[in-house]
N, C-alpha and C. Protein backbone atom coordinates (compact mmCIF):
# COMPACT_ATOMS: atom_id res chain seq x y z
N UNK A 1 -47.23 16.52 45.80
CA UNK A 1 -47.99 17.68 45.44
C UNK A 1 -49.20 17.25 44.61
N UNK A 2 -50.60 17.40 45.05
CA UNK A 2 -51.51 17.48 44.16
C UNK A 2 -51.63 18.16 42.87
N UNK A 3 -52.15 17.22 42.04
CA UNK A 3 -52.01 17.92 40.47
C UNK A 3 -53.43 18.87 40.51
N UNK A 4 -53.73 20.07 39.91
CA UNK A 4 -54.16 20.88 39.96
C UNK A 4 -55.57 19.92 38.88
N UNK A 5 -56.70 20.33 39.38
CA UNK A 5 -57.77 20.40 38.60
C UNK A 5 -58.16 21.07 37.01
N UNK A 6 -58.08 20.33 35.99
CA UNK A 6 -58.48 21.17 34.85
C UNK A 6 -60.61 20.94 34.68
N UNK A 7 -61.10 21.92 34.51
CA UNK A 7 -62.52 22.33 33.85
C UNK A 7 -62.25 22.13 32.36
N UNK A 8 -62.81 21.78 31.26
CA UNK A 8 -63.25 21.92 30.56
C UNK A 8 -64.38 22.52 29.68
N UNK A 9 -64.59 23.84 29.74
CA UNK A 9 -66.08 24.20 29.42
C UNK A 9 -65.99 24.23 27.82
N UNK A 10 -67.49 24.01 27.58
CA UNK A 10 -67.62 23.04 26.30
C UNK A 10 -66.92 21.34 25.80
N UNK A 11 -66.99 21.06 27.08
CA UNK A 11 -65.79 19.61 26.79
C UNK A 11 -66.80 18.44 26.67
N UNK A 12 -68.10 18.54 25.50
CA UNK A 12 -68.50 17.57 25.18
C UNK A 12 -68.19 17.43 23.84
N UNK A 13 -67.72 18.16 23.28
CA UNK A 13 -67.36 17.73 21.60
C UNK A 13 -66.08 17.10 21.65
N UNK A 14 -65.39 16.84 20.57
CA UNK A 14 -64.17 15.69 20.13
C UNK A 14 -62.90 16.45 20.66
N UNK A 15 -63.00 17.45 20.72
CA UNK A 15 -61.30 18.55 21.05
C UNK A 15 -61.88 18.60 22.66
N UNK A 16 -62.33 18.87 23.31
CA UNK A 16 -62.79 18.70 24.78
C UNK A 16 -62.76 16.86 25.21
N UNK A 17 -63.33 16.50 25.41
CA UNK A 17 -63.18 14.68 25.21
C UNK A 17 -61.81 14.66 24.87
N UNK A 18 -60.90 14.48 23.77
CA UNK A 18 -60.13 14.40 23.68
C UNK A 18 -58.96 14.80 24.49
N UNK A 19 -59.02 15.76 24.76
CA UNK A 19 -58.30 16.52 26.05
C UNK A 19 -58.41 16.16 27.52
N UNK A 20 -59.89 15.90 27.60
CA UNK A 20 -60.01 15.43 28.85
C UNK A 20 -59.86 13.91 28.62
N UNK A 21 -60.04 13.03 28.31
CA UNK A 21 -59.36 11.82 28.09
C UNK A 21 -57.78 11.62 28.12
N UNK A 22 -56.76 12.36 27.69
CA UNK A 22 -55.76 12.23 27.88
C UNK A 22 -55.06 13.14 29.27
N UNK A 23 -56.02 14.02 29.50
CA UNK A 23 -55.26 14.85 31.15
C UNK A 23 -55.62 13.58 32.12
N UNK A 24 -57.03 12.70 31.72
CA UNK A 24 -57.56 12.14 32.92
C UNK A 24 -56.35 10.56 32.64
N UNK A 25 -55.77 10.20 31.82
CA UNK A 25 -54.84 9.25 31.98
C UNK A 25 -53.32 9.67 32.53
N UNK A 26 -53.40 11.08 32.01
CA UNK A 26 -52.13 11.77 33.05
C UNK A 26 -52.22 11.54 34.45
N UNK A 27 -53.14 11.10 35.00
CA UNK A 27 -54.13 11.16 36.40
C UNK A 27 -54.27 13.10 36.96
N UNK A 28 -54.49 13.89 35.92
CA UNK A 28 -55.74 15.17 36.30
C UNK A 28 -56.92 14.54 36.85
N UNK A 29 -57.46 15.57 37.68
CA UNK A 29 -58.50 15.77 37.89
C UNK A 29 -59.20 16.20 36.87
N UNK A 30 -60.13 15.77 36.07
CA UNK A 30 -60.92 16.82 35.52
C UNK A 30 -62.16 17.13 35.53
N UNK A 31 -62.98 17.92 34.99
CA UNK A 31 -64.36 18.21 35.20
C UNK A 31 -65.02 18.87 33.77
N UNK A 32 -65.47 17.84 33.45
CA UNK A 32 -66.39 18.17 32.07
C UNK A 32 -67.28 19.00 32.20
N UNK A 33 -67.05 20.53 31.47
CA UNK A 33 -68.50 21.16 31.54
C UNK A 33 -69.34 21.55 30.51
N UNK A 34 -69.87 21.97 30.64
CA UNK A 34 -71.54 22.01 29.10
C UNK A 34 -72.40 23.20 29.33
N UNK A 35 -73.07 23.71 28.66
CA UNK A 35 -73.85 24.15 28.40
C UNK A 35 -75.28 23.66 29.25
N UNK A 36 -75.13 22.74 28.57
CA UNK A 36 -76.06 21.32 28.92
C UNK A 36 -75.47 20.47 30.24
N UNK A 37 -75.76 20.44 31.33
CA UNK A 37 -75.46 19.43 32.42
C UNK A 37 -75.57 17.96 32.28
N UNK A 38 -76.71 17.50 31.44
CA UNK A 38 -76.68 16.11 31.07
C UNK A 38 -75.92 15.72 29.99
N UNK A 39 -75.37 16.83 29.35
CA UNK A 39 -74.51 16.45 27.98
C UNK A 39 -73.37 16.02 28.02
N UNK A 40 -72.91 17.38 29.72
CA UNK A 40 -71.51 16.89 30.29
C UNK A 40 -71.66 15.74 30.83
N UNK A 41 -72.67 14.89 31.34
CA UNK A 41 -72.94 13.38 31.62
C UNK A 41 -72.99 12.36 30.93
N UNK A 42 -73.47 12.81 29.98
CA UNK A 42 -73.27 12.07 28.66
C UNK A 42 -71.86 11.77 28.13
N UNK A 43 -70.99 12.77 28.32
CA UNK A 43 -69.44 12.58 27.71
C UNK A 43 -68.68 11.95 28.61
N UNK A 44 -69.30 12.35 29.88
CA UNK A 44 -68.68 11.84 30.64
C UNK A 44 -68.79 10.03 30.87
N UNK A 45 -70.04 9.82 30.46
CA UNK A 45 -69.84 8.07 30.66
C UNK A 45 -69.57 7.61 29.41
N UNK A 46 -69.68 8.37 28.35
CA UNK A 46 -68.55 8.05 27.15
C UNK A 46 -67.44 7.95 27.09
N UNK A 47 -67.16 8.62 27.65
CA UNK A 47 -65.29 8.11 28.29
C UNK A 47 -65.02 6.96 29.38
N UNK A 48 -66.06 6.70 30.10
CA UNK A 48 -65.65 5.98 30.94
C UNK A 48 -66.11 4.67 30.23
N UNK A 49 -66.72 4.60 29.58
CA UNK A 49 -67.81 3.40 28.77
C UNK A 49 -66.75 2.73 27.89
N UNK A 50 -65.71 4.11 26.85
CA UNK A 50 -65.17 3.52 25.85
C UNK A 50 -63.68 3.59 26.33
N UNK A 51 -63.38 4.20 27.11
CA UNK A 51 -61.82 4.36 27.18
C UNK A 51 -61.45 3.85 29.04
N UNK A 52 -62.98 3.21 29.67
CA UNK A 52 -62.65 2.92 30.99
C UNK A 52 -61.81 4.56 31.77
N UNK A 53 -61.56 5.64 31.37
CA UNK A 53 -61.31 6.47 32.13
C UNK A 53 -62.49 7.52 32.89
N UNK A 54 -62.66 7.71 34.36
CA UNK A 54 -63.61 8.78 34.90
C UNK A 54 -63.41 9.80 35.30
N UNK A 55 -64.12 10.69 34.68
CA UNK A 55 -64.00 12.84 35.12
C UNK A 55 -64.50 12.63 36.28
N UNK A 56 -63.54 13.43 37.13
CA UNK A 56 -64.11 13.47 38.13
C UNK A 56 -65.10 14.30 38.69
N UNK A 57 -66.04 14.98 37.47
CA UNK A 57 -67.35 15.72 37.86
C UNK A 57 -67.52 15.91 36.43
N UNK A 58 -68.91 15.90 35.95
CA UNK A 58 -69.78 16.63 34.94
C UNK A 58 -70.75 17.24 35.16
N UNK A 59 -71.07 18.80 34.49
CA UNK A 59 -71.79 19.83 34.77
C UNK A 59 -71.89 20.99 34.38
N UNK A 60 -72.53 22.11 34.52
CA UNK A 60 -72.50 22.95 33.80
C UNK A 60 -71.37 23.80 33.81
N UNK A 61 -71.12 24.76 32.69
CA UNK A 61 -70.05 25.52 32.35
C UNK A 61 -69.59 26.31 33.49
N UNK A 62 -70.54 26.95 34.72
CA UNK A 62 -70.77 28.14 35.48
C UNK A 62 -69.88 27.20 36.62
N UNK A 63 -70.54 25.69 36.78
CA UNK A 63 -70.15 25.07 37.96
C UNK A 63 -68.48 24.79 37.72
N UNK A 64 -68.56 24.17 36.69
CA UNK A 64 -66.63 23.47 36.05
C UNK A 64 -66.28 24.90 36.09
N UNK A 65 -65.93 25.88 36.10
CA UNK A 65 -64.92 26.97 35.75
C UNK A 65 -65.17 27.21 37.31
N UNK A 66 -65.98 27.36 38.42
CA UNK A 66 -66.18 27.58 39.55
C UNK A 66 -64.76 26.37 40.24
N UNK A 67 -64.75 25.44 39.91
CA UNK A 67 -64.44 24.17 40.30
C UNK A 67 -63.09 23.92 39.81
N UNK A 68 -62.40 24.67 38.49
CA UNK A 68 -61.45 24.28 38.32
C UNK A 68 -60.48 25.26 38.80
N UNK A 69 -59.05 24.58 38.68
CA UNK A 69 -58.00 25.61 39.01
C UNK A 69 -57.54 26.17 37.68
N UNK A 70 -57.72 25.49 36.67
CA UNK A 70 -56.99 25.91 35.53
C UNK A 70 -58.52 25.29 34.20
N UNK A 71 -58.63 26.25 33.80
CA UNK A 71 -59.63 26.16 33.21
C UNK A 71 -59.18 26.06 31.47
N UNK A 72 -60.21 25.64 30.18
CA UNK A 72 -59.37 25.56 29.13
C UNK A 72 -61.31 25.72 28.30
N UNK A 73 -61.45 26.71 27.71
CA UNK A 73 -62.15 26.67 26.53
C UNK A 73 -62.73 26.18 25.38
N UNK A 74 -63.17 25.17 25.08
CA UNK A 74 -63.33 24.37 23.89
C UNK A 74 -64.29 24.40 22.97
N UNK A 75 -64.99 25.39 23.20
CA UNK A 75 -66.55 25.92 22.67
C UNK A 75 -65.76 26.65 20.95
N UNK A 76 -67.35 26.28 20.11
CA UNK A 76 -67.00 26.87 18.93
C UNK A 76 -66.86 28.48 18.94
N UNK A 77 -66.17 29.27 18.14
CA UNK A 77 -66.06 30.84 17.90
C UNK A 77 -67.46 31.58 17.98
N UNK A 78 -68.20 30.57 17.51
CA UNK A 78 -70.11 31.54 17.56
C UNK A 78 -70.09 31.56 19.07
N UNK A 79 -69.88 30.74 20.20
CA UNK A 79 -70.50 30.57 21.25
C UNK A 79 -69.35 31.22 22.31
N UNK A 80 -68.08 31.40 22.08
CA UNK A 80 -66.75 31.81 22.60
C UNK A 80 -67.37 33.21 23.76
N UNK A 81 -67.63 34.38 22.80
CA UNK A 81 -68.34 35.55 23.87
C UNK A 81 -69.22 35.17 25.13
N UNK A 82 -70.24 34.35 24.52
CA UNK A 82 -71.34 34.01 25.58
C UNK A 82 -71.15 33.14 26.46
N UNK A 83 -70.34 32.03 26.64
CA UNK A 83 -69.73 31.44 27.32
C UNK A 83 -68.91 32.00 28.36
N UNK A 84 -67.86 33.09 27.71
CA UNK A 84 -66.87 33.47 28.71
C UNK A 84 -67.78 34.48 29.53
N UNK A 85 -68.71 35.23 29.15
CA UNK A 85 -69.81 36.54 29.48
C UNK A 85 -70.14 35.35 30.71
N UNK A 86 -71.15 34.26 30.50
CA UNK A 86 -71.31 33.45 31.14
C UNK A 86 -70.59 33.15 32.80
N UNK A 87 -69.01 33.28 32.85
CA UNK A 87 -68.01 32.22 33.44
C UNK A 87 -67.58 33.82 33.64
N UNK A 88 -67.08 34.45 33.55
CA UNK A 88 -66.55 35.68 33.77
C UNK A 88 -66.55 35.72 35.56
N UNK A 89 -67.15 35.65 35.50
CA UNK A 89 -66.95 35.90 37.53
C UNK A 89 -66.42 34.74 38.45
N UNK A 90 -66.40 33.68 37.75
CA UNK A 90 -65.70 32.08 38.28
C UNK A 90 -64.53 31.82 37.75
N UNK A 91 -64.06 33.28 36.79
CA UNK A 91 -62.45 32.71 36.10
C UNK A 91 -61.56 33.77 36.48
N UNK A 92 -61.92 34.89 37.53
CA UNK A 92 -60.69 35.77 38.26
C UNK A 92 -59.95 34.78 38.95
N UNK A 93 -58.84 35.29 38.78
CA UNK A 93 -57.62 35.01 39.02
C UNK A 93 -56.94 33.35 38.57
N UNK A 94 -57.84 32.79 38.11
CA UNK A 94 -57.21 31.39 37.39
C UNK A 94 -56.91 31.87 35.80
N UNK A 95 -56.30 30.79 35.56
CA UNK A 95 -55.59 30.47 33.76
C UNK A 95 -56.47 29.75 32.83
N UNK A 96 -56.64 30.73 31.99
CA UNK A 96 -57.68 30.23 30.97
C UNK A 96 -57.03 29.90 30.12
N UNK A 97 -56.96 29.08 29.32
CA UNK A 97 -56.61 28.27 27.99
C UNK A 97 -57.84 28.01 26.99
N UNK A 98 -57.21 29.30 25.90
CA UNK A 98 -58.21 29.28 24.72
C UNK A 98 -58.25 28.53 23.68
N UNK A 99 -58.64 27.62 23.60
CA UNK A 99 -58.47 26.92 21.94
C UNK A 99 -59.24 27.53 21.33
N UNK A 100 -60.30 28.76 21.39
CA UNK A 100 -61.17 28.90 20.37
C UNK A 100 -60.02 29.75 19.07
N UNK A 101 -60.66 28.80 17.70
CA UNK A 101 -60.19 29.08 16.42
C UNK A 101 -61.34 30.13 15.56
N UNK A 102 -61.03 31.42 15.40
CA UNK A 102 -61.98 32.11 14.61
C UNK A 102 -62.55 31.51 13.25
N UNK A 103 -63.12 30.45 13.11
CA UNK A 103 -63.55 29.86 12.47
C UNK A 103 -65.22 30.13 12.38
N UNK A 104 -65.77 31.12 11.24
CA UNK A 104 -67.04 31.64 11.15
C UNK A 104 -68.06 30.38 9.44
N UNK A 105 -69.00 30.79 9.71
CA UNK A 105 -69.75 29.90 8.28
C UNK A 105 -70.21 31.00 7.64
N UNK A 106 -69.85 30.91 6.38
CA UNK A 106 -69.88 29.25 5.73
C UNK A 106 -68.59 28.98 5.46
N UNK A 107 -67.31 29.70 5.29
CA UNK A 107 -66.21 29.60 4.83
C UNK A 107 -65.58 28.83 6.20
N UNK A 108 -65.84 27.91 6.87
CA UNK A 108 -64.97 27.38 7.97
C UNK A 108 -63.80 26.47 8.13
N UNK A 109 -63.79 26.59 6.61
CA UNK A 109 -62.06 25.92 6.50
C UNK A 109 -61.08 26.95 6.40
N UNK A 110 -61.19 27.97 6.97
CA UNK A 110 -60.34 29.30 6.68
C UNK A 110 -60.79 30.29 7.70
N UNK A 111 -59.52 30.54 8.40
CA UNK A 111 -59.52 31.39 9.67
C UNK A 111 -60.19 32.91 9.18
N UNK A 112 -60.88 33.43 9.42
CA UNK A 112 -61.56 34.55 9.30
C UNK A 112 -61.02 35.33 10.56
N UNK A 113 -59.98 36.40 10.83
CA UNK A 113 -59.50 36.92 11.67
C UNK A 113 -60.68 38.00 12.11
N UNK A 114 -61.20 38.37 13.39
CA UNK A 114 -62.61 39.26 13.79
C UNK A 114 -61.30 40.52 13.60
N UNK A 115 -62.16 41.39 13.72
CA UNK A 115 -61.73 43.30 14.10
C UNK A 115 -60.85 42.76 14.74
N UNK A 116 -60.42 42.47 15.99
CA UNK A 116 -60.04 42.27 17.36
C UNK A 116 -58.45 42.08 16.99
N UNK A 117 -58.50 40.85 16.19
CA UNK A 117 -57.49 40.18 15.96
C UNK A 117 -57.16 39.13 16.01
N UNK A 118 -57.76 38.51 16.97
CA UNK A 118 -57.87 36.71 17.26
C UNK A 118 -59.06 36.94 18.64
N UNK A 119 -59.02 35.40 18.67
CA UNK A 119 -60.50 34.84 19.33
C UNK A 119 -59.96 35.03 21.24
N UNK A 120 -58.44 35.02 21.22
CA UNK A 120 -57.22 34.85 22.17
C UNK A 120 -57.62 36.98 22.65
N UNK A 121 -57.28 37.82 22.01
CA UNK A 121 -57.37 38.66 22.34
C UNK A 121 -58.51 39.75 22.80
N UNK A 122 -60.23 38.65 22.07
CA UNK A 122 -61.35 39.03 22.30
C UNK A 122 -61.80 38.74 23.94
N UNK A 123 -61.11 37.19 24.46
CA UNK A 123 -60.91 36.73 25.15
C UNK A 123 -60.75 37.21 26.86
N UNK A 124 -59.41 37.91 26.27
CA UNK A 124 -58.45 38.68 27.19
C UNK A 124 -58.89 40.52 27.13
N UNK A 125 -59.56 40.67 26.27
CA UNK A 125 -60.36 42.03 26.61
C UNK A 125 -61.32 42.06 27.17
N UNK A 126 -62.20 40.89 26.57
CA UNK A 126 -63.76 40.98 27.70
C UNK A 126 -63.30 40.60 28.86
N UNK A 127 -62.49 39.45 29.55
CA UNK A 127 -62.33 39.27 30.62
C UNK A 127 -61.27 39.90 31.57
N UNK A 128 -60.60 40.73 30.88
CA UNK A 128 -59.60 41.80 32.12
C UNK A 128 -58.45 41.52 31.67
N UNK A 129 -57.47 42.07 33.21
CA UNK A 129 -56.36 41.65 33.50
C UNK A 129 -56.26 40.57 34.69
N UNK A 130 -57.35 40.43 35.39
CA UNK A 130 -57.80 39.77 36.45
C UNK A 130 -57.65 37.69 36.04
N UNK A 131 -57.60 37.57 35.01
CA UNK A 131 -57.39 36.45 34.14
C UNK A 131 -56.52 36.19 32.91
N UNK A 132 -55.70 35.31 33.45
CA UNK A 132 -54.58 35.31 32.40
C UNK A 132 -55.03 34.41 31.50
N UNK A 133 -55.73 35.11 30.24
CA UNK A 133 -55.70 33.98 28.86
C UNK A 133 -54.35 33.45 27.93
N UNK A 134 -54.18 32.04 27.73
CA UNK A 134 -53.13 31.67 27.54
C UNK A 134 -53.99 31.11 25.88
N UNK A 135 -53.27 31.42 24.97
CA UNK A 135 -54.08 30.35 23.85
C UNK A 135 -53.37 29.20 23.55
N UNK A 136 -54.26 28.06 22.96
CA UNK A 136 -53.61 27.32 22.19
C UNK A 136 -53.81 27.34 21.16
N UNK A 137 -54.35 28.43 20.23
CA UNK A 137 -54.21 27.94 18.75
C UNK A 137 -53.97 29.83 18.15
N UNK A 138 -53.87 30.02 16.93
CA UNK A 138 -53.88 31.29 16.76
C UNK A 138 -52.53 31.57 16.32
């Protein structure tokens, strides 16, 4: 059985990299995505440069969530809305995995809970029932 594809959107910072560095030694597929298309290129031969492991695609956020089967969030809480607003039409019916931590400035060593309730349930309201958000943190 083929192992299912994970996306990464926002997976050029240390919690994205990190993640995708260890799914891609699991042997995942994965696909680094960005904001930035050359940024996800950038991480991407950073991993392959320092840890000899290769994503098997880097690119933008719209393309990796298009591309993955199981998609996972890694973007900071400022950027969390606009991102998913972003990806919203490339993440029906797949599994989203939220790491975003409501973590606001200047106080960002301390969870600042929004109206909502968590970053997990802002998540799962803007984007439906059509997408099952799963979190990991919260």
């Amino acid at each position: 059985m083929e192992k299912q594809k994970i996306a990464i959107l926002g997976g050029t910072g240390a919690l994205g990299t990190g993640l995708a560095l260890r799914w891609i030694k699991a042997g995942y597929s994965v696909i680094i995505g960005s904001r930035d298309s050359q940024k996800a290129t950038a991480a991407a031969n950073h991993l392959q440069e320092k840890w000899g492991v290769k994503a098997a695609q880097a690119t933008d956020n719209v393309s990796a969530a298009e591309a993955g089967d199981i998609v996972v969030l890694t973007v900071p809480f400022a950027h969390q809305r606009s991102t998913l607003n972003s990806v919203q039409t490339q993440l029906k019916g797949k599994i989203l995995i939220d790491v975003t931590v409501a973590l606001a400035p200047p106080k960002v060593a301390r969870v600042q809970l929004p109206p909502e309730g968590s970053a997990g349930i802002i998540a799962q309201n803007l984007l439906g029932e059509e997408v099952n958000v799963d979190l990991f943190a919260e």
